[in-house]
PDB file of C-alpha atoms in Angstrom:
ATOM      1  CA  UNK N 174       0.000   0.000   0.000  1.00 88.00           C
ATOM      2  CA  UNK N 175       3.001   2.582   0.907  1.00 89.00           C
ATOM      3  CA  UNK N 176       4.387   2.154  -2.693  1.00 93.00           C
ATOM      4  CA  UNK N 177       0.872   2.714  -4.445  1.00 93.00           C
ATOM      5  CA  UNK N 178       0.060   6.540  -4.911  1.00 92.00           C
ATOM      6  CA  UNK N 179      -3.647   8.265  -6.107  1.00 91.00           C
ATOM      7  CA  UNK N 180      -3.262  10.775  -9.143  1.00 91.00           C
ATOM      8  CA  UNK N 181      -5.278  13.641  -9.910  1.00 88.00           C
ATOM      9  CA  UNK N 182      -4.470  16.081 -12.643  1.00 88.00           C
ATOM     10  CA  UNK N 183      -6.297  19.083 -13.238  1.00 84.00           C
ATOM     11  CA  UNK N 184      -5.819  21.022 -17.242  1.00 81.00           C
ATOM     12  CA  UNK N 185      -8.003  24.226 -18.074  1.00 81.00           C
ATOM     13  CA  UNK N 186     -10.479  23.872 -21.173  1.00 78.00           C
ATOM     14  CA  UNK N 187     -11.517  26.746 -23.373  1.00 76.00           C
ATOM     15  CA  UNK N 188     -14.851  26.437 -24.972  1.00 71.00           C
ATOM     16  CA  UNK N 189     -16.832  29.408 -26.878  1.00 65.00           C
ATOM     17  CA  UNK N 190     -20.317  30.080 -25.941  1.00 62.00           C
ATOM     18  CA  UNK N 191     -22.117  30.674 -29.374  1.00 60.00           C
ATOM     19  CA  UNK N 192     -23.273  34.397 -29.263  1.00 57.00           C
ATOM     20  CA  UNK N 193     -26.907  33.536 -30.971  1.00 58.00           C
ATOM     21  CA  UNK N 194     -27.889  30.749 -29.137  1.00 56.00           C
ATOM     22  CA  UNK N 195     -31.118  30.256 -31.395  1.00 57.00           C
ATOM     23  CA  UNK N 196     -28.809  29.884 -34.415  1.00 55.00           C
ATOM     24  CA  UNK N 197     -26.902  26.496 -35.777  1.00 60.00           C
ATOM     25  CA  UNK N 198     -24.543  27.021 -38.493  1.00 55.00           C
ATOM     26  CA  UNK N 199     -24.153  23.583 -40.428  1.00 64.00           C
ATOM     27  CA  UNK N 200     -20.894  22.528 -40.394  1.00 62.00           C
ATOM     28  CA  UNK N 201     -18.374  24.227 -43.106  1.00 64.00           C
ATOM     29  CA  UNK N 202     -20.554  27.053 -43.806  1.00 63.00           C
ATOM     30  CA  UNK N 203     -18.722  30.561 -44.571  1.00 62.00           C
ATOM     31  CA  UNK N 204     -20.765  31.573 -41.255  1.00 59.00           C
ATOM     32  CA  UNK N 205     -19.384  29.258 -38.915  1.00 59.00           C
ATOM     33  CA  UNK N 206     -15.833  30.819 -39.059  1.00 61.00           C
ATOM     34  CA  UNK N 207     -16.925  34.112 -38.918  1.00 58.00           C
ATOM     35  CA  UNK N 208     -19.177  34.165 -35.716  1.00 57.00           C
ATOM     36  CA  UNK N 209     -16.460  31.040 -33.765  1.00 59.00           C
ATOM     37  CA  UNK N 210     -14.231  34.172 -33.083  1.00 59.00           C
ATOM     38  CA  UNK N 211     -17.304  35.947 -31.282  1.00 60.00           C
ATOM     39  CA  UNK N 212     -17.928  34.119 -28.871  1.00 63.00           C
ATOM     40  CA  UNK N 213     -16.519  35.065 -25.311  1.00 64.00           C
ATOM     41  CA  UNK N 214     -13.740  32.216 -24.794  1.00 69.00           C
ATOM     42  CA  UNK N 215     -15.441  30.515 -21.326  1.00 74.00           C
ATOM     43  CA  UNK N 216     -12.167  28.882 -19.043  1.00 77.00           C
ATOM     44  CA  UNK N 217     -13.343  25.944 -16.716  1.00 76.00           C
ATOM     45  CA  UNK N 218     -10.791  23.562 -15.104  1.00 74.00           C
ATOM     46  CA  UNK N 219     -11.230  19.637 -15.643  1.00 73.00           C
ATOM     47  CA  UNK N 220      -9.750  17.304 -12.977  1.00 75.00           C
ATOM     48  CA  UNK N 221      -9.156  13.593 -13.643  1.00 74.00           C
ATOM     49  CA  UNK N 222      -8.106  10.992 -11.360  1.00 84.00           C
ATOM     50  CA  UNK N 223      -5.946   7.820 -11.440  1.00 90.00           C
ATOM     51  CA  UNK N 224      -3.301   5.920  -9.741  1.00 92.00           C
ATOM     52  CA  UNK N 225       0.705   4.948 -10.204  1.00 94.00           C
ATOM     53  CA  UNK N 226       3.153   2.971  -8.343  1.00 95.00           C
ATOM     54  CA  UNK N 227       6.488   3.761  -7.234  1.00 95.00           C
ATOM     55  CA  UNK N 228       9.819   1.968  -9.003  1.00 96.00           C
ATOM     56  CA  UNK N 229      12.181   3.711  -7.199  1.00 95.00           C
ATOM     57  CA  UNK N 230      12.916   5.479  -3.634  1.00 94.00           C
ATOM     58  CA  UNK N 231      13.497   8.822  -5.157  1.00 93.00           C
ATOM     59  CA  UNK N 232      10.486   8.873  -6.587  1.00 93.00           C
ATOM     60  CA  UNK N 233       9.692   7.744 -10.023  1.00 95.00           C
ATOM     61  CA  UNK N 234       6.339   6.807 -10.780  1.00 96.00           C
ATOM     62  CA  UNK N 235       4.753   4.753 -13.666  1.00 96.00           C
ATOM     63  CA  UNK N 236       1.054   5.249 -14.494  1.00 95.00           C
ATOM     64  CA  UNK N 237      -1.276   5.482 -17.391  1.00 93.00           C
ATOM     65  CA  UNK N 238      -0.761   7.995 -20.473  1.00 93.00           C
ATOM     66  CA  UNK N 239      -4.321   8.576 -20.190  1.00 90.00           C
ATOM     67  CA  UNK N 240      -4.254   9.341 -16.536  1.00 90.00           C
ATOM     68  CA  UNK N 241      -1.271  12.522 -17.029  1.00 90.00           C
ATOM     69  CA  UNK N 242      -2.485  13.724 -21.097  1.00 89.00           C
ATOM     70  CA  UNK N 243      -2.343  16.802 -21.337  1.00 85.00           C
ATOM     71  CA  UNK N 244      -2.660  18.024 -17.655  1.00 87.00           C
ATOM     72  CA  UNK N 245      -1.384  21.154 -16.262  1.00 87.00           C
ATOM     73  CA  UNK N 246      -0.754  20.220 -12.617  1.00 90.00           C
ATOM     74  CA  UNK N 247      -0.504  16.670 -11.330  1.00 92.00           C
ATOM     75  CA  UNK N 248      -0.628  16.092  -7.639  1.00 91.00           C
ATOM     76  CA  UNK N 249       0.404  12.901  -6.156  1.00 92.00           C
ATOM     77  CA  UNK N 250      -1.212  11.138  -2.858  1.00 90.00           C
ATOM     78  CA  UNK N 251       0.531   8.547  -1.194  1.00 89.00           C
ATOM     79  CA  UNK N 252      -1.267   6.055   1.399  1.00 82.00           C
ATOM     80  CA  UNK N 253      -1.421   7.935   4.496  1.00 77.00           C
ATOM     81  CA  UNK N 254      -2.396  11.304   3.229  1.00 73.00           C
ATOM     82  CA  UNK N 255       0.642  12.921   2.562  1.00 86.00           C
ATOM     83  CA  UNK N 256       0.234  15.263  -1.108  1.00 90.00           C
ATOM     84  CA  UNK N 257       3.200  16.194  -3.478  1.00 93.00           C
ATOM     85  CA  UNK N 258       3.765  17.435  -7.011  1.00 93.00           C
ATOM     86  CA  UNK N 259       4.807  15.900  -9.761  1.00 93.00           C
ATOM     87  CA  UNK N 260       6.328  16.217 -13.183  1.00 93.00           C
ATOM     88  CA  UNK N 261       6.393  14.290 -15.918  1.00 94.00           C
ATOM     89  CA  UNK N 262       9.916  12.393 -17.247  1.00 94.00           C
ATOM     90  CA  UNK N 263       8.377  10.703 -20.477  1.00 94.00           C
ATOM     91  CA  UNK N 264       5.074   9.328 -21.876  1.00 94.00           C
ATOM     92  CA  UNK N 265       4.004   6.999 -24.704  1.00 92.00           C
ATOM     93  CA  UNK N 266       0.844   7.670 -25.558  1.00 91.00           C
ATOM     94  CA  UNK N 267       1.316   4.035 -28.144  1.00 89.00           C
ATOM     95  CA  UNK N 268       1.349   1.656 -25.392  1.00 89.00           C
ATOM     96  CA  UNK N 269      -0.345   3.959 -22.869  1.00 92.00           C
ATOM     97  CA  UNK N 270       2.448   3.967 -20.294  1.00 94.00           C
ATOM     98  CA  UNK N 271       3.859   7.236 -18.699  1.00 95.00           C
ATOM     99  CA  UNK N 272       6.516   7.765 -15.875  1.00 96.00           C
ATOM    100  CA  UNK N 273       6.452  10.658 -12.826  1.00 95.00           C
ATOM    101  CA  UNK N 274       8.862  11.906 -10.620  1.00 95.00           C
ATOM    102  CA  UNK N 275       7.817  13.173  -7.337  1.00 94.00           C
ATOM    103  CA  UNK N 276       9.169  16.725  -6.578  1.00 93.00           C
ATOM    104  CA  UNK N 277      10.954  16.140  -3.123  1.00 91.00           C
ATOM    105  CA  UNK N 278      13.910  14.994  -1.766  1.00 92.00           C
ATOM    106  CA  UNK N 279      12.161  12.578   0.505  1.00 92.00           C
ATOM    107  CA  UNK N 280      12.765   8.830   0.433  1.00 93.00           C
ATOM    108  CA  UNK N 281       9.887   6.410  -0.834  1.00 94.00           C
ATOM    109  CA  UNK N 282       9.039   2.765  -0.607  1.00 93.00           C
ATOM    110  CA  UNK N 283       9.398   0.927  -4.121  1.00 95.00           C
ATOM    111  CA  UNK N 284       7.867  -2.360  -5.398  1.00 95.00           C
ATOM    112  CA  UNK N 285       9.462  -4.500  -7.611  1.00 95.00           C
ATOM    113  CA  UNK N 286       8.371  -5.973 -10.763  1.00 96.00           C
ATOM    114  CA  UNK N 287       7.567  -9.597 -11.179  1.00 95.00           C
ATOM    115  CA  UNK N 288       8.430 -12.216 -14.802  1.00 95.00           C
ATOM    116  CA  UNK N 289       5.130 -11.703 -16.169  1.00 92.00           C
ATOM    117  CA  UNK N 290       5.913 -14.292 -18.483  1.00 92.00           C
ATOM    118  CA  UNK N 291       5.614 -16.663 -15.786  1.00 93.00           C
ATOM    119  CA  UNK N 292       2.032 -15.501 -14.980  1.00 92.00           C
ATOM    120  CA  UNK N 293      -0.191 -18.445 -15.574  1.00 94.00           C
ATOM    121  CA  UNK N 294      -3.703 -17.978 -16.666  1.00 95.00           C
ATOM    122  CA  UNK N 295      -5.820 -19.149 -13.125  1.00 95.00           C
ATOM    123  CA  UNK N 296      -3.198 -17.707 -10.751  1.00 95.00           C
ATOM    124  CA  UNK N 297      -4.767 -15.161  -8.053  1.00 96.00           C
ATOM    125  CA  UNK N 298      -3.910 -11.140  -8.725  1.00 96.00           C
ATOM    126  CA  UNK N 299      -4.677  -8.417  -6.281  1.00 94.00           C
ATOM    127  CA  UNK N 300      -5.509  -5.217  -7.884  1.00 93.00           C
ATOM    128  CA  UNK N 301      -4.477  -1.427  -5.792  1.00 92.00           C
ATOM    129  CA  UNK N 302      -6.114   2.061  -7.020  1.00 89.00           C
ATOM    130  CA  UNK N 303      -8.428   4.783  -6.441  1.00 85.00           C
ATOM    131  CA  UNK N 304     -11.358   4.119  -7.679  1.00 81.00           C
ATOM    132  CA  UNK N 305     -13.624   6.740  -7.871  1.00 75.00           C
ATOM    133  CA  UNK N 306     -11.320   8.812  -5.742  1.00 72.00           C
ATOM    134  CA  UNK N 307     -11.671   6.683  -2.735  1.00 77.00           C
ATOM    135  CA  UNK N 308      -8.507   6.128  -2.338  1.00 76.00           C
ATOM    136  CA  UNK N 309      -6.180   2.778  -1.626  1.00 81.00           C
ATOM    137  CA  UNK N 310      -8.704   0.185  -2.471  1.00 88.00           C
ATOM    138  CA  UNK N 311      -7.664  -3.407  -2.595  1.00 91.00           C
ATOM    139  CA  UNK N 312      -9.464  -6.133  -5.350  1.00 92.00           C
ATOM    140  CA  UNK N 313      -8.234  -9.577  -5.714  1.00 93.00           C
ATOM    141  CA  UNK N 314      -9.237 -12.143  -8.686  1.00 94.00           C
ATOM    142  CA  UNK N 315      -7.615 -14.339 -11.096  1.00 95.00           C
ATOM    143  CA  UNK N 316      -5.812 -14.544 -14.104  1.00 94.00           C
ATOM    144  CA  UNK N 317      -8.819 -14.742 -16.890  1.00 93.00           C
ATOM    145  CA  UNK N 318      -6.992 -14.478 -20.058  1.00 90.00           C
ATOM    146  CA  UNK N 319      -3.357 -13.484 -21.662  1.00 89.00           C
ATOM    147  CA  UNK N 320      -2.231 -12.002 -24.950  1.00 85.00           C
ATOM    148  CA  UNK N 321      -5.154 -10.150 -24.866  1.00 82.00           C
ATOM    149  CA  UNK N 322      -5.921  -7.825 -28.031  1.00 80.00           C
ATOM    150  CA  UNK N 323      -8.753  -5.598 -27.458  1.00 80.00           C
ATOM    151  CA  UNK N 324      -8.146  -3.162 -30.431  1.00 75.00           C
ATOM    152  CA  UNK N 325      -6.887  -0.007 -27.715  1.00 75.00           C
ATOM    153  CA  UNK N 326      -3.006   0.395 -28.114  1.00 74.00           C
ATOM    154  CA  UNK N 327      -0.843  -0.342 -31.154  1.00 74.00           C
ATOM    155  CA  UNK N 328       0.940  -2.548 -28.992  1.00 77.00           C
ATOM    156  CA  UNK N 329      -2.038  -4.552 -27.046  1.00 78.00           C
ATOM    157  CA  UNK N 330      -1.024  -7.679 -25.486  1.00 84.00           C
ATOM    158  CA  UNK N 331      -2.973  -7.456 -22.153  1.00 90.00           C
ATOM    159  CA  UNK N 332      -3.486 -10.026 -19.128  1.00 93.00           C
ATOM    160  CA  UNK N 333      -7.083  -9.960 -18.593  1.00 93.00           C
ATOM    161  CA  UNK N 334      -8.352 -10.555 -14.698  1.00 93.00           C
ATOM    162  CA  UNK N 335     -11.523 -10.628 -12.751  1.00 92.00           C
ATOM    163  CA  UNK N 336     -10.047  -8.189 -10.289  1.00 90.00           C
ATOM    164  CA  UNK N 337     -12.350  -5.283  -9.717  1.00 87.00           C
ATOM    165  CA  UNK N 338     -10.708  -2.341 -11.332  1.00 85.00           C
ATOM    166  CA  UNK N 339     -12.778   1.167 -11.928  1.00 83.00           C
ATOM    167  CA  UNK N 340     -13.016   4.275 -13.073  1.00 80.00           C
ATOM    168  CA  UNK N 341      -9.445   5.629 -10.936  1.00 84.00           C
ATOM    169  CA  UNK N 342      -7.970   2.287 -10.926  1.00 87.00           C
ATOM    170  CA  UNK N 343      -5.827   3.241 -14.398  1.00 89.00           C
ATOM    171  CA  UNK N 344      -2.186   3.258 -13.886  1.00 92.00           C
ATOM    172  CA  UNK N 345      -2.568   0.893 -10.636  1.00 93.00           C
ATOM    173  CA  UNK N 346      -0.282  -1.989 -10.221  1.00 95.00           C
ATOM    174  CA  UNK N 347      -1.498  -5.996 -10.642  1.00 95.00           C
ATOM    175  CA  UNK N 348       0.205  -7.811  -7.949  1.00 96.00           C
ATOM    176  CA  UNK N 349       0.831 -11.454  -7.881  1.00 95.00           C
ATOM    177  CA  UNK N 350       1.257 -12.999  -4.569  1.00 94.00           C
ATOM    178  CA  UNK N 351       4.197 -12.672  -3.973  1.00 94.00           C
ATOM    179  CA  UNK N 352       4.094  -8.732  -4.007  1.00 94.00           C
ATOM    180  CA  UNK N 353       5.671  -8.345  -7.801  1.00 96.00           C
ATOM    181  CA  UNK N 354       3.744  -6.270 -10.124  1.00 96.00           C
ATOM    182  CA  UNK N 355       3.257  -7.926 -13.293  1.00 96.00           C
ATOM    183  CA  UNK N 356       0.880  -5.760 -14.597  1.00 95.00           C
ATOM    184  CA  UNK N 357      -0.549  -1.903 -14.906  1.00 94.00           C
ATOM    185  CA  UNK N 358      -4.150  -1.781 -14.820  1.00 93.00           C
ATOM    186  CA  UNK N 359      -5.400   0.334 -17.970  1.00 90.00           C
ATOM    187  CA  UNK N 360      -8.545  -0.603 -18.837  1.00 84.00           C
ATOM    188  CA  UNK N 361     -12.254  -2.294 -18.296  1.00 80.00           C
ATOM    189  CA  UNK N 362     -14.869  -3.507 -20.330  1.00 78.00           C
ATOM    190  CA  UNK N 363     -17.686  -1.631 -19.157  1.00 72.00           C
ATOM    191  CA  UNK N 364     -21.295  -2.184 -21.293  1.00 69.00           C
ATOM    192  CA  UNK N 365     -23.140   0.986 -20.830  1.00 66.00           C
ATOM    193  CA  UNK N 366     -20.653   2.590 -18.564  1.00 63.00           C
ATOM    194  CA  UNK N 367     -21.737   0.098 -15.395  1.00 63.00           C
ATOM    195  CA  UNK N 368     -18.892   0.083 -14.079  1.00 67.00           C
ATOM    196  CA  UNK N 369     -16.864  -3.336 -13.407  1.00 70.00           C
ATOM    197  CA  UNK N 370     -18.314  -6.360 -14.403  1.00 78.00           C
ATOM    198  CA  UNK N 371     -15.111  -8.318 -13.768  1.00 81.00           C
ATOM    199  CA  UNK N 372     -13.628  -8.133 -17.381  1.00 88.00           C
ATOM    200  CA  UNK N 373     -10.321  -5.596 -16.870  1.00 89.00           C
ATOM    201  CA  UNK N 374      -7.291  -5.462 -18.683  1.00 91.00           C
ATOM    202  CA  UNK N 375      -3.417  -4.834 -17.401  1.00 93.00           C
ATOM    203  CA  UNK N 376      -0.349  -4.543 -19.878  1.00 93.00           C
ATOM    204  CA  UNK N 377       2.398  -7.055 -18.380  1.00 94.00           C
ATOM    205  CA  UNK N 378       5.308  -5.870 -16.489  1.00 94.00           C
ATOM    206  CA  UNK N 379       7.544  -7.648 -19.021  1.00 92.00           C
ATOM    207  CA  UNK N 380       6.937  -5.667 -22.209  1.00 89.00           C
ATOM    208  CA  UNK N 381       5.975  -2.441 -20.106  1.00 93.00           C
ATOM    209  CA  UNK N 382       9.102  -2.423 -17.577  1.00 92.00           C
ATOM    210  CA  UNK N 383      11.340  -2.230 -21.829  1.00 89.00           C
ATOM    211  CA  UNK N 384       9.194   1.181 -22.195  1.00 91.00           C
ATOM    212  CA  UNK N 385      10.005   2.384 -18.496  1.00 94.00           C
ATOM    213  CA  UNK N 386      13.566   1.761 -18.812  1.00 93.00           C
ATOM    214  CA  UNK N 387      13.717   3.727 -21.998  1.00 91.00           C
ATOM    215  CA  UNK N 388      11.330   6.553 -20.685  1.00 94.00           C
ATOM    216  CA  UNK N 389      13.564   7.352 -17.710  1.00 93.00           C
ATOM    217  CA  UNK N 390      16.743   7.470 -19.816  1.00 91.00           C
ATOM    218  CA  UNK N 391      15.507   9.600 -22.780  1.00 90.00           C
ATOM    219  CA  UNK N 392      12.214  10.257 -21.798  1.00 89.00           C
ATOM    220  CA  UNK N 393      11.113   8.938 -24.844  1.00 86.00           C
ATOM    221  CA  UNK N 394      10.612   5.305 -26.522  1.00 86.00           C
ATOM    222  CA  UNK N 395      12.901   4.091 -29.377  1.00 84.00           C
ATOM    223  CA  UNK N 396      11.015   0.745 -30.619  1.00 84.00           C
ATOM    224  CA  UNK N 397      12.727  -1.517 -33.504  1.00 86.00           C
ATOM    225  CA  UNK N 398      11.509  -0.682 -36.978  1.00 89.00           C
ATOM    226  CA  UNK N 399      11.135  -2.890 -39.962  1.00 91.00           C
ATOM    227  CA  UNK N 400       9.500  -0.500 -42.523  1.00 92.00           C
ATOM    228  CA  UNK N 401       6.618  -2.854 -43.794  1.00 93.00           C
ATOM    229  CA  UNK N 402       2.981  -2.114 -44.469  1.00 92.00           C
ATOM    230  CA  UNK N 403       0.817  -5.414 -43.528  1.00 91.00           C
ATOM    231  CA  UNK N 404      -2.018  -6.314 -43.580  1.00 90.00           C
ATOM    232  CA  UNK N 405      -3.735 -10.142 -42.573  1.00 88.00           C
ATOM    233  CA  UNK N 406      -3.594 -13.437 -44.315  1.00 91.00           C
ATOM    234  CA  UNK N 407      -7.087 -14.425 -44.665  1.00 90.00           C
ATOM    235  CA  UNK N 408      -7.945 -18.157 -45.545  1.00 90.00           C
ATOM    236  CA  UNK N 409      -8.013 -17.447 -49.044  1.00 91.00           C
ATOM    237  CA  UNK N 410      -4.860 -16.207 -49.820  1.00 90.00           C
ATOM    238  CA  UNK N 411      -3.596 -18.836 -47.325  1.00 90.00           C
ATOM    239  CA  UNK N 412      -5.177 -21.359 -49.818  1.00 89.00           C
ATOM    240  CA  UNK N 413      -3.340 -19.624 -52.609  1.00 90.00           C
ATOM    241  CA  UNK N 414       0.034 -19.417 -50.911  1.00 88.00           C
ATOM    242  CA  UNK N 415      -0.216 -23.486 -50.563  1.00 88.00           C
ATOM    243  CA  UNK N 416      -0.085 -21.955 -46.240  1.00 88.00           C
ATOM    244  CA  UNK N 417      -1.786 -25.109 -43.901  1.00 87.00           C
ATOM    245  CA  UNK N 418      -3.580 -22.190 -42.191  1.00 89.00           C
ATOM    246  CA  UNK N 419      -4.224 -18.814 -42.321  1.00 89.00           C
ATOM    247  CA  UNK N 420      -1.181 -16.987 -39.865  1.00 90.00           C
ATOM    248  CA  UNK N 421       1.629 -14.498 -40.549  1.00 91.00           C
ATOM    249  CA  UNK N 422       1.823 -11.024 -41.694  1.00 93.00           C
ATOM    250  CA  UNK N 423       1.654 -10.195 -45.521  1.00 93.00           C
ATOM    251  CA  UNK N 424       3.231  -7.781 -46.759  1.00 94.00           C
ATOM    252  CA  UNK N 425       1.171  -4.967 -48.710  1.00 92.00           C
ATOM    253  CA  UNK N 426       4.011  -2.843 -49.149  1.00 93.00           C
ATOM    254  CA  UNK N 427       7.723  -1.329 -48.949  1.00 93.00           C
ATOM    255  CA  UNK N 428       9.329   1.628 -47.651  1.00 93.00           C
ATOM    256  CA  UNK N 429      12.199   2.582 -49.321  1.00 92.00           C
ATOM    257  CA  UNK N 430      15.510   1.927 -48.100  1.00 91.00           C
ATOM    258  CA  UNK N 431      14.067   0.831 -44.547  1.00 92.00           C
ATOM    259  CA  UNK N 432      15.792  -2.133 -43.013  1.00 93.00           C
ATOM    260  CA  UNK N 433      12.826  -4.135 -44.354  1.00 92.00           C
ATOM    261  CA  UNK N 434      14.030  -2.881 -48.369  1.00 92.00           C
ATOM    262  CA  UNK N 435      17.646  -3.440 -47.486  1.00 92.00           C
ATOM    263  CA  UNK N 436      17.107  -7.155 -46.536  1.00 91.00           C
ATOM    264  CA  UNK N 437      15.413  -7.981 -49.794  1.00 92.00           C
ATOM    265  CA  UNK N 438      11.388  -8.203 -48.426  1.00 92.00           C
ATOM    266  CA  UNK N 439       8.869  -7.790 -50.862  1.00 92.00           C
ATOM    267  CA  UNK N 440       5.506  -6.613 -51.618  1.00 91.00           C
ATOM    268  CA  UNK N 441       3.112 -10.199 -51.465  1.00 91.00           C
ATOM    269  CA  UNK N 442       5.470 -11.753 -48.543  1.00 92.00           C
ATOM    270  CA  UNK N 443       4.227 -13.387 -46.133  1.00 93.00           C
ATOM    271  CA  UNK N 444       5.988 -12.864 -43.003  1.00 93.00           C
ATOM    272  CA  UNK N 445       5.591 -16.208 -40.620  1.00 92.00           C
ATOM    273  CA  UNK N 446       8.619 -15.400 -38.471  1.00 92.00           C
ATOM    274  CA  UNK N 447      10.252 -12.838 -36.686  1.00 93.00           C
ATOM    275  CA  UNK N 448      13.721 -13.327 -34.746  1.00 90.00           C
ATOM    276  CA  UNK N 449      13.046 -16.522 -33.943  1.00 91.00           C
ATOM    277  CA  UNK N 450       9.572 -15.974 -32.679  1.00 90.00           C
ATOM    278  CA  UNK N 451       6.409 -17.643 -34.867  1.00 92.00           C
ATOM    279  CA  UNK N 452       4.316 -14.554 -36.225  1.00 91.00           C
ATOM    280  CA  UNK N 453       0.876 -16.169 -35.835  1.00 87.00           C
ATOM    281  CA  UNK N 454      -1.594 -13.247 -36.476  1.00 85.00           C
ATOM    282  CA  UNK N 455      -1.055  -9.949 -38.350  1.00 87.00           C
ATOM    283  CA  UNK N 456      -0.530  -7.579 -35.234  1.00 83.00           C
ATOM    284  CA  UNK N 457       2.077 -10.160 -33.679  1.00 86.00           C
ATOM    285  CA  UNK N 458       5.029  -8.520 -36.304  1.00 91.00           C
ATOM    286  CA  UNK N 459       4.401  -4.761 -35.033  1.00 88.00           C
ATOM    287  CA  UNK N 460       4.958  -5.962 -31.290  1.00 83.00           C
ATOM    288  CA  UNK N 461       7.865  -8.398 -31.930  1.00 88.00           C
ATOM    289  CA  UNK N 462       9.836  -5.820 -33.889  1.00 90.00           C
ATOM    290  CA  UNK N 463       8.589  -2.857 -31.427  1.00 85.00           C
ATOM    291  CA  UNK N 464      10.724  -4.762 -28.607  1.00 80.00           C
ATOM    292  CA  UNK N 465      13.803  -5.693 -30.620  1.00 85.00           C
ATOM    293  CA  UNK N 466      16.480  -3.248 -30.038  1.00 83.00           C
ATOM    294  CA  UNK N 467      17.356  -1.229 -32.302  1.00 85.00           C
ATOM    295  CA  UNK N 468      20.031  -1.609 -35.044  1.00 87.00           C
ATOM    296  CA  UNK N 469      20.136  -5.571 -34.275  1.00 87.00           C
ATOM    297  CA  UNK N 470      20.726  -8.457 -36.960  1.00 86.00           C
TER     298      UNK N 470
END
C-alpha cells in the first residue's frame, strides 16, 4: 500500500459560448468561421483521477498515459495522506504507459516488478487504485486471459483478470502474490458505462518495464523498426500461398531503403517469423519488432 500513490491532474479547457444561441450554423458554412471568433472564450478547469506505483525510492512513478495527457498540474497522494507534485519524465501515448517523478527529496518505498511471463492464466492477482477517488482500495481475482488484443493500443497484449478495477484504478499496479507487479491496470470492459463487471485489462510488467527503462533514460521510446505495411492473411490467400492455415503477416508494401528494403522483403510476402519468434496473427510482427532493439541483426 506505501508504494501505491492516487493521481489527480487538473488542465483548463476553453470552450466558446455561441453568441446567438437560437442559431446552428451547419458545419463548413462561410458563417461558422466568422461568428467562432465571437464568442466570449469561457475557461473551466477539468480534474481527472488515477493511480501509479512507485519503481524507485526517489520517486519515479509509472502510471497510465491517459491518466497525465495533457494536464497542467498533477498532484500525487501517497497512502497515508501525505500530497506532493509531480512532473512528468516521459510518456508513450502508443502503449499507454507514462513515468512521474515526485518533486521532493524525501525517500519512498518501491515495489518491484515480477516475470510476467511466468504468470499463468488461473493464478490469483490483487488489484491497488483509487477508484472513484476513494482512495487505496484493494481487489483480488484471477488470471482470466493473456495475450489479450482488445483493439486499444498499437501494442495490445494485455493479461485480462476478474479483479475489480474502476473508473481511478488506471495506472494501478497488478500484484501477484508474492508482491511483484506484473501488470498496470489500464482498462475495463464496461457495457453501458456500469462500471466493473469483472472483465479488466493490465499490460504485463515484461513488455511495459522495456518502455520504463527507456522513458527514464531519454524520456522517450525508441522501438525496432522494420519498414513494412501489412495487412492479414485471410484463408483465401492462405489457400493460394499453398499456407496449412491462415497466420503471418503479408506484406502490402515497402518503404524505401528501410531495413525491411535493405534485406530484400517484398511486396506479397508473407511474413511467418520474426527473430526466432512464430508470427501467428497480423498484429504479432508490429509488437515483436517494437521490442527488438534497435540496429540488431
Amino acid at each position: 500500500m506505501p508504494s501505491v500513490v492516487n493521481i489527480s491532474t487538473s488542465q483548463t479547457i476553453v470552450t466558446r459560448s455561441n453568441p446567438f444561441p437560437g442559431f446552428e450554423f451547419p458545419p463548413g458554412s462561410p458563417f461558422e468561421d466568422m461568428f467562432k471568433d465571437f464568442g466570449t472564450p469561457q475557461k473551466k478547469k477539468a480534474y481527472a483521477l488515477g493511480s501509479g506505483f512507485i519503481i524507485d525510492s526517489s520517486g519515479i512513478i509509472v502510471t497510465n498515459n491517459h491518466v497525465i495527457k495533457e494536464a497542467e498540474d498533477i498532484l500525487v497522494r501517497i497512502e497515508g495522506g501525505e500530497d506532493y507534485e509531480a512532473e512528468v519524465i516521459g510518456a508513450d501515448p502508443l502503449s499507454d504507459l507514462a513515468v512521474l517523478k515526485i518533486k521532493s527529496n524525501e525517500k519512498f518505498k518501491p515495489v518491484k516488478f515480477g516475470n510476467s511471463d511466468k504468470a499463468r492464466i488461473g493464478d490469483w492477482v490483487i488489484a491497488i487504485g483509487n477508484p472513484f477517488g476513494f482512495g487505496g482500495t484493494v481487489t483480488s481475482g484471477i488470471i482470466s486471459s493473456r495475450n489479450r488484443d482488445i483493439g486499444l493500443t498499437r501494442y495490445d497484449d494485455f493479461i485480462q483478470t476478474d479483479a475489480s478495477i474502476n473508473v481511478g484504478n488506471s495506472g494501478g499496479p497488478l500484484f501477484n502474490l508474492d508482491g511483484k507487479v506484473i501488470g498496470i491496470n489500464t482498462a475495463i470492459i464496461a457495457p453501458g458505462s456500469s462500471g466493473s463487471i469483472g472483465i479488466g485489462f493490465a499490460i504485463p510488467a515484461n513488455p511495459a518495464s522495456k518502455v520504463i527503462e527507456q522513458l527514464i533514460k531519454y524520456g522517450e521510446t525508441k522501438r525496432g523498426w522494420l519498414g513494412v505495411r501489412i495487412q492479414q492473411v485471410t484463408k483465401e490467400i492462405a489457400k493460394v500461398e499453398k499456407l496449412e492455415e491462415a497466420k503471418g503477416a503479408l506484406v502490402a508494401s515497402v518503404a524505401e531503403k528501410s531495413p525491411a528494403d535493405k534485406g530484400g522483403i517484398k511486396a506479397g510476402d508473407i511474413i511467418l517469423e520474426f527473430d526466432g519468434k512464430e508470427v501467428d496473427t497480423m498484429r504479432k510482427l508490429p509488437k515483436l519488432v517494437a521490442q527488438t532493439k534497435v540496429g540488431k541483426k
